[in-house]
PDB file of C-alpha atoms in Angstrom:
ATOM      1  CA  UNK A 194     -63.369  43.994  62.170  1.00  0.00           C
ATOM      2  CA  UNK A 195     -61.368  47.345  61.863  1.00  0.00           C
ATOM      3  CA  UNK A 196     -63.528  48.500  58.887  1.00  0.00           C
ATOM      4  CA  UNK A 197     -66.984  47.528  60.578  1.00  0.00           C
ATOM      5  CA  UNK A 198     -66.083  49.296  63.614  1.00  0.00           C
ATOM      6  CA  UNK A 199     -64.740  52.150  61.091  1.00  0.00           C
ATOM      7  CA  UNK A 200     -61.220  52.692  62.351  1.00  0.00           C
ATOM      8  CA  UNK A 201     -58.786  53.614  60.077  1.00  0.00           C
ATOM      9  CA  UNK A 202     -56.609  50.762  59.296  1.00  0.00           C
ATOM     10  CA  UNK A 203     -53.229  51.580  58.961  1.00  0.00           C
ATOM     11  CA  UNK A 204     -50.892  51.243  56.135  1.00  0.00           C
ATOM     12  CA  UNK A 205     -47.810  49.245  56.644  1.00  0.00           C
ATOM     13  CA  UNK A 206     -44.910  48.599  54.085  1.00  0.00           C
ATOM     14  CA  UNK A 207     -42.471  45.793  53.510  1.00  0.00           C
ATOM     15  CA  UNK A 208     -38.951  46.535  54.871  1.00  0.00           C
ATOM     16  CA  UNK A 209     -35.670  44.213  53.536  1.00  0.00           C
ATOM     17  CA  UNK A 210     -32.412  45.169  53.741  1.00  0.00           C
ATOM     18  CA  UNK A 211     -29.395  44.572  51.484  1.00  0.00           C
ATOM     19  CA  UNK A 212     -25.653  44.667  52.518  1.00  0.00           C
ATOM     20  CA  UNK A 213     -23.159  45.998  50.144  1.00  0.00           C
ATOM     21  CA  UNK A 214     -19.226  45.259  50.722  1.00  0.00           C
ATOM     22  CA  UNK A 215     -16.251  45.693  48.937  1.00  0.00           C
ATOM     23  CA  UNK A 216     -13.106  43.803  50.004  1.00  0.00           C
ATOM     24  CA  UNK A 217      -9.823  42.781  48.106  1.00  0.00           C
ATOM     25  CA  UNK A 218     -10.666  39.973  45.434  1.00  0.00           C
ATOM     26  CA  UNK A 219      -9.529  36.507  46.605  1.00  0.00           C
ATOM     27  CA  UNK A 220      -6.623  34.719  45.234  1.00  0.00           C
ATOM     28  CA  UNK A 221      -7.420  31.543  42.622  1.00  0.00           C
ATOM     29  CA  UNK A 222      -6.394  27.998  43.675  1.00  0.00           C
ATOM     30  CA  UNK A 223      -5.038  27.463  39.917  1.00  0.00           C
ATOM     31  CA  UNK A 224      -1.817  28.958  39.998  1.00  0.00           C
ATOM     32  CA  UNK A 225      -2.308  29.553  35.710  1.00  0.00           C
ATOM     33  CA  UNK A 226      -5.074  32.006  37.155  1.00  0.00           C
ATOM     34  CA  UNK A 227      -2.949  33.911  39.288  1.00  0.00           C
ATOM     35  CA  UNK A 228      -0.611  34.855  37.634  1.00  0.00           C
ATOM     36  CA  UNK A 229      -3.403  37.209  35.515  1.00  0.00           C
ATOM     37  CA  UNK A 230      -4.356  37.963  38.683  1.00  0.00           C
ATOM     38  CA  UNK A 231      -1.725  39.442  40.450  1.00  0.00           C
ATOM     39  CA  UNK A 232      -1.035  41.619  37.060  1.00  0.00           C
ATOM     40  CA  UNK A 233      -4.654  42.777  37.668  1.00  0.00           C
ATOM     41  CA  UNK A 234      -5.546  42.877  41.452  1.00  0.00           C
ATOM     42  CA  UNK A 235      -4.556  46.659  42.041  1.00  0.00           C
ATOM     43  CA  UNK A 236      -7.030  47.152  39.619  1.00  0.00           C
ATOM     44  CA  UNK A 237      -9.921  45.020  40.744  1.00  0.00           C
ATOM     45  CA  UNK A 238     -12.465  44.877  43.946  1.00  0.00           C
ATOM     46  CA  UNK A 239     -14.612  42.179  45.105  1.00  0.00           C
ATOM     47  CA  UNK A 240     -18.431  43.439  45.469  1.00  0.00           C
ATOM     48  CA  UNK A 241     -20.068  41.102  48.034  1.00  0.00           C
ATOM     49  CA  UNK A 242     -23.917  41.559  48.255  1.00  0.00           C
ATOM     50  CA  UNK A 243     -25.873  39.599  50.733  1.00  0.00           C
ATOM     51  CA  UNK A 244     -29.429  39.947  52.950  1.00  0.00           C
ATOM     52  CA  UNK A 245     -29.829  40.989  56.470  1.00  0.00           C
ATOM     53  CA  UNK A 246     -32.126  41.807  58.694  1.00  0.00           C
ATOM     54  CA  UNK A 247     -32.872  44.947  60.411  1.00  0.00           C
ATOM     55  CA  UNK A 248     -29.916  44.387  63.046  1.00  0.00           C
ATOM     56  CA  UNK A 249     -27.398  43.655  60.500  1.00  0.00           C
ATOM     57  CA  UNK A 250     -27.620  39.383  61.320  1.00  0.00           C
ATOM     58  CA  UNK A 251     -27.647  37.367  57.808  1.00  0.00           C
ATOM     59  CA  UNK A 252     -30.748  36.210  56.524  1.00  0.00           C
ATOM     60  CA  UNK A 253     -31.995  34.642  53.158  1.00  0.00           C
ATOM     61  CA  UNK A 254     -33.542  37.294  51.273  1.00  0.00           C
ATOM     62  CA  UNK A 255     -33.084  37.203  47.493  1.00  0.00           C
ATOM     63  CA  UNK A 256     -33.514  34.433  45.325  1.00  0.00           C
ATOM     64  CA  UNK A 257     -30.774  35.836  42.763  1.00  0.00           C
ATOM     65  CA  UNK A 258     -28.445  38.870  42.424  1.00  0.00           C
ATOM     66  CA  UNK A 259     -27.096  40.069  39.076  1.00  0.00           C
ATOM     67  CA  UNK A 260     -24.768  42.920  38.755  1.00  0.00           C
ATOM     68  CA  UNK A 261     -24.010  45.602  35.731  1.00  0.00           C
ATOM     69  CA  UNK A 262     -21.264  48.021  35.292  1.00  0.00           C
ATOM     70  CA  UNK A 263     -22.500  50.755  32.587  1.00  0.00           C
ATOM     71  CA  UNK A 264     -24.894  48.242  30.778  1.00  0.00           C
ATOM     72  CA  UNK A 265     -22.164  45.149  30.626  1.00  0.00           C
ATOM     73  CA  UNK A 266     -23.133  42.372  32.441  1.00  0.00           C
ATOM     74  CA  UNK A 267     -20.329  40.981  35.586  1.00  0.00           C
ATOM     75  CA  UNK A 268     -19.945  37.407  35.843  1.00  0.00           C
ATOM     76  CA  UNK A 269     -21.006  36.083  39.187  1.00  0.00           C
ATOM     77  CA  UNK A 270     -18.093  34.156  41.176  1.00  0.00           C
ATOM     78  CA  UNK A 271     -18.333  30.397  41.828  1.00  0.00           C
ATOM     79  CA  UNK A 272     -19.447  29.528  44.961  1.00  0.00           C
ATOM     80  CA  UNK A 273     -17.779  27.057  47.399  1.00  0.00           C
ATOM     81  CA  UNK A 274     -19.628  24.116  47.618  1.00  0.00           C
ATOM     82  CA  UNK A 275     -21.360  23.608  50.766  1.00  0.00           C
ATOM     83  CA  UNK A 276     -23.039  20.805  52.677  1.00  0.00           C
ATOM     84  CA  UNK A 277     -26.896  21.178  54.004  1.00  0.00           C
ATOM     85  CA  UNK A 278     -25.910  21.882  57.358  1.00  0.00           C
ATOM     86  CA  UNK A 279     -22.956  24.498  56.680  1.00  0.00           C
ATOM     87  CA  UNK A 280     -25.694  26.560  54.324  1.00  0.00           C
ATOM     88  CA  UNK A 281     -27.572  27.024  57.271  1.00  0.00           C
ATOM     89  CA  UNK A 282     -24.739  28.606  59.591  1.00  0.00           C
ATOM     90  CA  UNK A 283     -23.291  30.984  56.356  1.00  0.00           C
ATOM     91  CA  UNK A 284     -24.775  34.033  55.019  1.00  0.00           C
ATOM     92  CA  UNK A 285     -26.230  33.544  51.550  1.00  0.00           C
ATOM     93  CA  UNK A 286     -23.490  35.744  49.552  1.00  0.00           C
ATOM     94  CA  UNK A 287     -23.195  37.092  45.828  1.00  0.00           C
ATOM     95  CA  UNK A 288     -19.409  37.660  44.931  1.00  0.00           C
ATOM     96  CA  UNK A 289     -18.720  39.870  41.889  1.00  0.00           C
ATOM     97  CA  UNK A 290     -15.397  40.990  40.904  1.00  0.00           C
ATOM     98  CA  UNK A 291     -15.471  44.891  40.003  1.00  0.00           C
ATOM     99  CA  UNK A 292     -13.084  48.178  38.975  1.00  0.00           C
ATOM    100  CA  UNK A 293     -11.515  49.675  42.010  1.00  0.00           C
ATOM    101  CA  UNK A 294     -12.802  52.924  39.953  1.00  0.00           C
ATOM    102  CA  UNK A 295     -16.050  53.473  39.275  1.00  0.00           C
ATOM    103  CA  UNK A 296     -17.526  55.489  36.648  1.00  0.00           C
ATOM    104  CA  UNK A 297     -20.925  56.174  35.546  1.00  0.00           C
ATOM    105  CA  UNK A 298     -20.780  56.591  31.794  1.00  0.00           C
ATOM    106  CA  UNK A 299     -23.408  58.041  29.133  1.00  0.00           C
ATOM    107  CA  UNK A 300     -25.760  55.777  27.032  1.00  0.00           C
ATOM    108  CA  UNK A 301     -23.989  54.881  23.510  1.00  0.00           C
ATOM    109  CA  UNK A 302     -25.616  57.001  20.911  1.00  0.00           C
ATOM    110  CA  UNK A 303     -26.734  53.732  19.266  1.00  0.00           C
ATOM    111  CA  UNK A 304     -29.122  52.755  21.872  1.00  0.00           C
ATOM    112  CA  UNK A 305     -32.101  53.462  19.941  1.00  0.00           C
ATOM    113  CA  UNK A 306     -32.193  56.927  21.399  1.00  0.00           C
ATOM    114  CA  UNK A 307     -34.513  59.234  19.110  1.00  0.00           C
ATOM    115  CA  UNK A 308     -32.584  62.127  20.546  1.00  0.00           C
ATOM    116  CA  UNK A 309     -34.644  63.913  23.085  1.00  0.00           C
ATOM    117  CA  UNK A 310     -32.424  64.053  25.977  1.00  0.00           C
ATOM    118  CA  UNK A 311     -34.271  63.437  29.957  1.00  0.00           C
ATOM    119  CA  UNK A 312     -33.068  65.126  33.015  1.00  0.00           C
ATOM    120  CA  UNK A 313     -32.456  63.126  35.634  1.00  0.00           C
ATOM    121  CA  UNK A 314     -35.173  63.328  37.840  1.00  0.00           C
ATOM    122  CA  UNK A 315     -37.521  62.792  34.949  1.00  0.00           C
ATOM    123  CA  UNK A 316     -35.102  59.403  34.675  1.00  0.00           C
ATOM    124  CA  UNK A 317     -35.420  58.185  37.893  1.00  0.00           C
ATOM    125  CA  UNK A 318     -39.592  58.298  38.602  1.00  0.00           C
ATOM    126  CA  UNK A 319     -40.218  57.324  34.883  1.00  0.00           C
ATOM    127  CA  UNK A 320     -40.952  53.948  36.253  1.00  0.00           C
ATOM    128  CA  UNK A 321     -43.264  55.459  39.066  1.00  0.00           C
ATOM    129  CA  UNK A 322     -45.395  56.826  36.310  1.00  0.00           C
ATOM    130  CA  UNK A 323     -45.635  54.307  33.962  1.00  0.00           C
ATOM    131  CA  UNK A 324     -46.848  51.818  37.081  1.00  0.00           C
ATOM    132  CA  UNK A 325     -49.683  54.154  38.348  1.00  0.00           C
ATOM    133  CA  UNK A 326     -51.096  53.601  34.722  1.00  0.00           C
ATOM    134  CA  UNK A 327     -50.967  49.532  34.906  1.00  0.00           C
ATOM    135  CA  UNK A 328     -52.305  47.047  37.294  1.00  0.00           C
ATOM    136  CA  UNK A 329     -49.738  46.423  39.823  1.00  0.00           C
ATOM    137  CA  UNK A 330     -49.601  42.735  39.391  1.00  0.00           C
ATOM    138  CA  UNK A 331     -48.768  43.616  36.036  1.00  0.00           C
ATOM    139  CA  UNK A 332     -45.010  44.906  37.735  1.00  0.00           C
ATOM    140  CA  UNK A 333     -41.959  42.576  36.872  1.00  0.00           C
ATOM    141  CA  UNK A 334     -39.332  45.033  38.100  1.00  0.00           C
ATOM    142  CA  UNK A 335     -38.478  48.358  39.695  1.00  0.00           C
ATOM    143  CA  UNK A 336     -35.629  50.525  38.412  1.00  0.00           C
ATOM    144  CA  UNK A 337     -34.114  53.012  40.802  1.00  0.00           C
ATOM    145  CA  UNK A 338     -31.331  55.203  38.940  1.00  0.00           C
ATOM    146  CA  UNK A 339     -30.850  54.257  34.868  1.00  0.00           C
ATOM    147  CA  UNK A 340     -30.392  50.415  34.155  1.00  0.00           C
ATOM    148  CA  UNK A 341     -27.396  51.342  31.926  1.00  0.00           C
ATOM    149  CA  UNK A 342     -25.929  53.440  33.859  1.00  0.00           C
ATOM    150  CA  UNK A 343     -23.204  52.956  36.883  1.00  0.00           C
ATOM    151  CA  UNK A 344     -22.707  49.745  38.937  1.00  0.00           C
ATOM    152  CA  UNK A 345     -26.183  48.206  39.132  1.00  0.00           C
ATOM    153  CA  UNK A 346     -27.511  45.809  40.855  1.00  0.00           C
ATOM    154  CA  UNK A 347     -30.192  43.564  40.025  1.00  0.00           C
ATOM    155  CA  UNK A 348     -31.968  42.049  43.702  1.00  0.00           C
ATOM    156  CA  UNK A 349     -34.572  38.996  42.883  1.00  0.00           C
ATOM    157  CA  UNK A 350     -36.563  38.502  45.520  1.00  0.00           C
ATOM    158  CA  UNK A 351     -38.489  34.772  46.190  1.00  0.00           C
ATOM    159  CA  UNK A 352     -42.350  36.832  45.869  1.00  0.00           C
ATOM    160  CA  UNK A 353     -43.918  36.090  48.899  1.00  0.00           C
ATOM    161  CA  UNK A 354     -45.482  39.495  48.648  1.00  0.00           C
ATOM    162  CA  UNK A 355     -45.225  39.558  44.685  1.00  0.00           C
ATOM    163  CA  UNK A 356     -42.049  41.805  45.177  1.00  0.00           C
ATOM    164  CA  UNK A 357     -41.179  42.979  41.148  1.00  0.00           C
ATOM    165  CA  UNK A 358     -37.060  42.822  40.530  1.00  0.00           C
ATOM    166  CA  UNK A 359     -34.984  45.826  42.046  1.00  0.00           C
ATOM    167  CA  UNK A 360     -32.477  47.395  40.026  1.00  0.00           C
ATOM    168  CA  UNK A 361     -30.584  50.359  42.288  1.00  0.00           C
ATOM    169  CA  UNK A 362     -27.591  51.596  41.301  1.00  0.00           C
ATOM    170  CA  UNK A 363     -24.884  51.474  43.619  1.00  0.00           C
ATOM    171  CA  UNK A 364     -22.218  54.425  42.782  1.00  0.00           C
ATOM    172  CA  UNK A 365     -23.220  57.003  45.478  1.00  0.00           C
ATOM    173  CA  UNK A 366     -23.377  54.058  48.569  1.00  0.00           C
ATOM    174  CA  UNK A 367     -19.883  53.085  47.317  1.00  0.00           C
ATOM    175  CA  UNK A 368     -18.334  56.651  47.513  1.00  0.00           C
ATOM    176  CA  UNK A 369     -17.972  56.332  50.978  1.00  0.00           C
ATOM    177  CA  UNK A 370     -15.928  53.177  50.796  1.00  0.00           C
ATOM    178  CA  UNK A 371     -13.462  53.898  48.185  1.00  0.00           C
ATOM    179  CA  UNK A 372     -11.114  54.953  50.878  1.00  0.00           C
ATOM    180  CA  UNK A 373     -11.538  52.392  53.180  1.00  0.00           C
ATOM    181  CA  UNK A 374     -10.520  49.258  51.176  1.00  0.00           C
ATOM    182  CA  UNK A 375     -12.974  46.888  53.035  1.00  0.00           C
ATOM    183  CA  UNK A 376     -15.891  47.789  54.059  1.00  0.00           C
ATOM    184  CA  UNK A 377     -19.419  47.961  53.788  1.00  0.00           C
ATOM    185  CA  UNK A 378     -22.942  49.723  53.976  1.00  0.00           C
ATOM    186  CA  UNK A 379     -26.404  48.484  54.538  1.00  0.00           C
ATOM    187  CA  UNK A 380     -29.481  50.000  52.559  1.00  0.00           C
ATOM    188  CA  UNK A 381     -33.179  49.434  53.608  1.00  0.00           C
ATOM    189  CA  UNK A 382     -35.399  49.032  51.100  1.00  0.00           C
ATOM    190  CA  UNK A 383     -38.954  49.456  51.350  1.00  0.00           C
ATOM    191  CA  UNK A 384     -41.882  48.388  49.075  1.00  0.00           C
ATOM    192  CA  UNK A 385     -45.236  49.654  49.075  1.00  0.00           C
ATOM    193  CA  UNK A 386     -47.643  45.927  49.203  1.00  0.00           C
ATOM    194  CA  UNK A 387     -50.600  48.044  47.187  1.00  0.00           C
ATOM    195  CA  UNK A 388     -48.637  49.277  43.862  1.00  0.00           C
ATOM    196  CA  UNK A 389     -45.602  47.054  44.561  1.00  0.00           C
ATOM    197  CA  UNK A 390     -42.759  50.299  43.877  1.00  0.00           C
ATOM    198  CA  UNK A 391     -39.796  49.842  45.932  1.00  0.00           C
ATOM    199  CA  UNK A 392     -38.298  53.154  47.584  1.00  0.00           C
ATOM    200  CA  UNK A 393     -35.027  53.451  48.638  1.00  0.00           C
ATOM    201  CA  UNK A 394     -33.132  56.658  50.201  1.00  0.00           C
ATOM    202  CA  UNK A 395     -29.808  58.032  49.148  1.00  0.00           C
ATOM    203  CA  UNK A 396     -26.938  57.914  51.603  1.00  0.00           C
ATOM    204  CA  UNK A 397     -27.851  61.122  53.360  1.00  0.00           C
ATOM    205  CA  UNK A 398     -31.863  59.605  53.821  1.00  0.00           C
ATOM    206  CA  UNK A 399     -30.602  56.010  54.787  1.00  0.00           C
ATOM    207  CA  UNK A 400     -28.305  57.520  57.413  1.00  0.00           C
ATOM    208  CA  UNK A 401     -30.744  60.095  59.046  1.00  0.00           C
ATOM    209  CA  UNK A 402     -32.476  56.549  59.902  1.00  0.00           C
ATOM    210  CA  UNK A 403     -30.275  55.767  62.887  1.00  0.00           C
ATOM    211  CA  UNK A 404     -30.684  51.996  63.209  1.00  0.00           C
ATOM    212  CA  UNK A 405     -29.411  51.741  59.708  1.00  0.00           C
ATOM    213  CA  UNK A 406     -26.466  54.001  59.924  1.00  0.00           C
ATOM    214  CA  UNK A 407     -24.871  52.039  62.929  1.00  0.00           C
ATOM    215  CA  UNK A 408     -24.769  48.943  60.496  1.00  0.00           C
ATOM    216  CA  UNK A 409     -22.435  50.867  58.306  1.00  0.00           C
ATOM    217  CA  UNK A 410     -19.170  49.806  58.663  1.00  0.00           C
ATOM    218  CA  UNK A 411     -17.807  53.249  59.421  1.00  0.00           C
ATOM    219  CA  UNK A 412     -19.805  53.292  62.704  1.00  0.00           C
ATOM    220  CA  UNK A 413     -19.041  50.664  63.979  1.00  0.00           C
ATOM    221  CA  UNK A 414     -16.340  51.842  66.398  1.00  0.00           C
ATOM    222  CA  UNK A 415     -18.606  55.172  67.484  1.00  0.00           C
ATOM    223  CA  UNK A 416     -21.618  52.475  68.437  1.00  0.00           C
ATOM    224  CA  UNK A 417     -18.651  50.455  70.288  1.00  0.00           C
ATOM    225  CA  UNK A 418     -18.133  53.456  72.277  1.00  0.00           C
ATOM    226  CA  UNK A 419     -21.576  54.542  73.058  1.00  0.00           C
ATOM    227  CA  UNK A 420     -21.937  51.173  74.546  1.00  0.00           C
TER     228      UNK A 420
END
């Protein structure tokens, strides 16, 4: 109706949004385990990655999450087994256990790299440019950052909207929780329905976006107090 009456219609975009928190890793019921554990826990972080909704209240989003540390895949944790009706009143959460310090380390030399070394921003929209030459339907995933680089995460979503695989690297988000123990940040992520790229701002972009920085843990007490 919009095009025979020839108004403009307007472009809209997909919005999801992913929270990312760190907390202290959880002790093992096998007391073999924890013994290895306890020599190791000052050393290690739980990474707990989960969907939300705009105002921060759980909600199934992705069908699977996989994380990477520098190329090397992390072993998801075992999940609790849960009845039908407790699923429904828990967030859907991914539990990785991860270095306290995080490092973002160079490709090996014997990655099949011929050499010819990138700069970074000629990294990160590689994908960008290689999509605007392919059908979009043709897009299985979306790579913000270097896959082999950092802590990465890999977001599946269930393709309602044919939404390829998001692979963001998580270093920068995680800077601002390395002091704080437990804590964590949301990050909208939005995807363009017509070439299916996902965008998603750096800190300083997702927190000039006000309804995303009160979700960060870190404002939580300032939005107490403007209340």
């Amino acid at each position: 109706l919009m095009k025979e009456l020839d108004i403009e219609i307007p472009k809209w975009y997909q919005q999801k949004f992913v929270k990312i928190r760190l907390a202290t890793v959880e002790p093992k019921s096998d007391d073999e385990d924890n013994e290895d554990q306890e020599d190791n826990k000052e050393e290690k972080q739980m990474l707990i990655v989960s969907g939300v909704d705009a105002e921060g209240i759980p909600a199934t989003i992705f069908k699977g999450v996989k994380v990477r540390n520098n190329g090397k895949k992390i072993v998801e944790q075992k999940k609790k087994w849960m009845s039908t009706k407790e699923k429904r009143f828990k967030p859907d959460e991914y539990k990785f256990v991860i270095p306290k310090t995080l490092e973002i380390k160079d490709v090996d030399d014997n990655d099949n790299n011929d050499g010819n070394d990138e700069n970074e921003e000629e990294k990160k929209n590689e994908l960008e440019v290689s999509n605007s030459e392919q059908n979009a339907n043709e897009i299985s995933e979306c790579v913000i950052g270097d896959k082999k680089k950092g802590l990465v995460v890999e977001l599946k979503f269930y393709g309602h909207y044919k939404e390829p695989n998001l692979f963001l690297t998580l270093n920068e988000y995680l800077d601002v929780l390395k002091d704080s123990g437990d804590g964590y940040v949301v990050l909208k992520l939005v995807m363009d329905p017509y070439t299916r790229i996902w965008t998603v701002g750096d800190k300083d972009e997702q927190l000039k976006d006000d309804k995303v920085k009160k979700l960060w843990s870190m404002y939580q007490n300032n939005n107490d107090n403007d209340d």
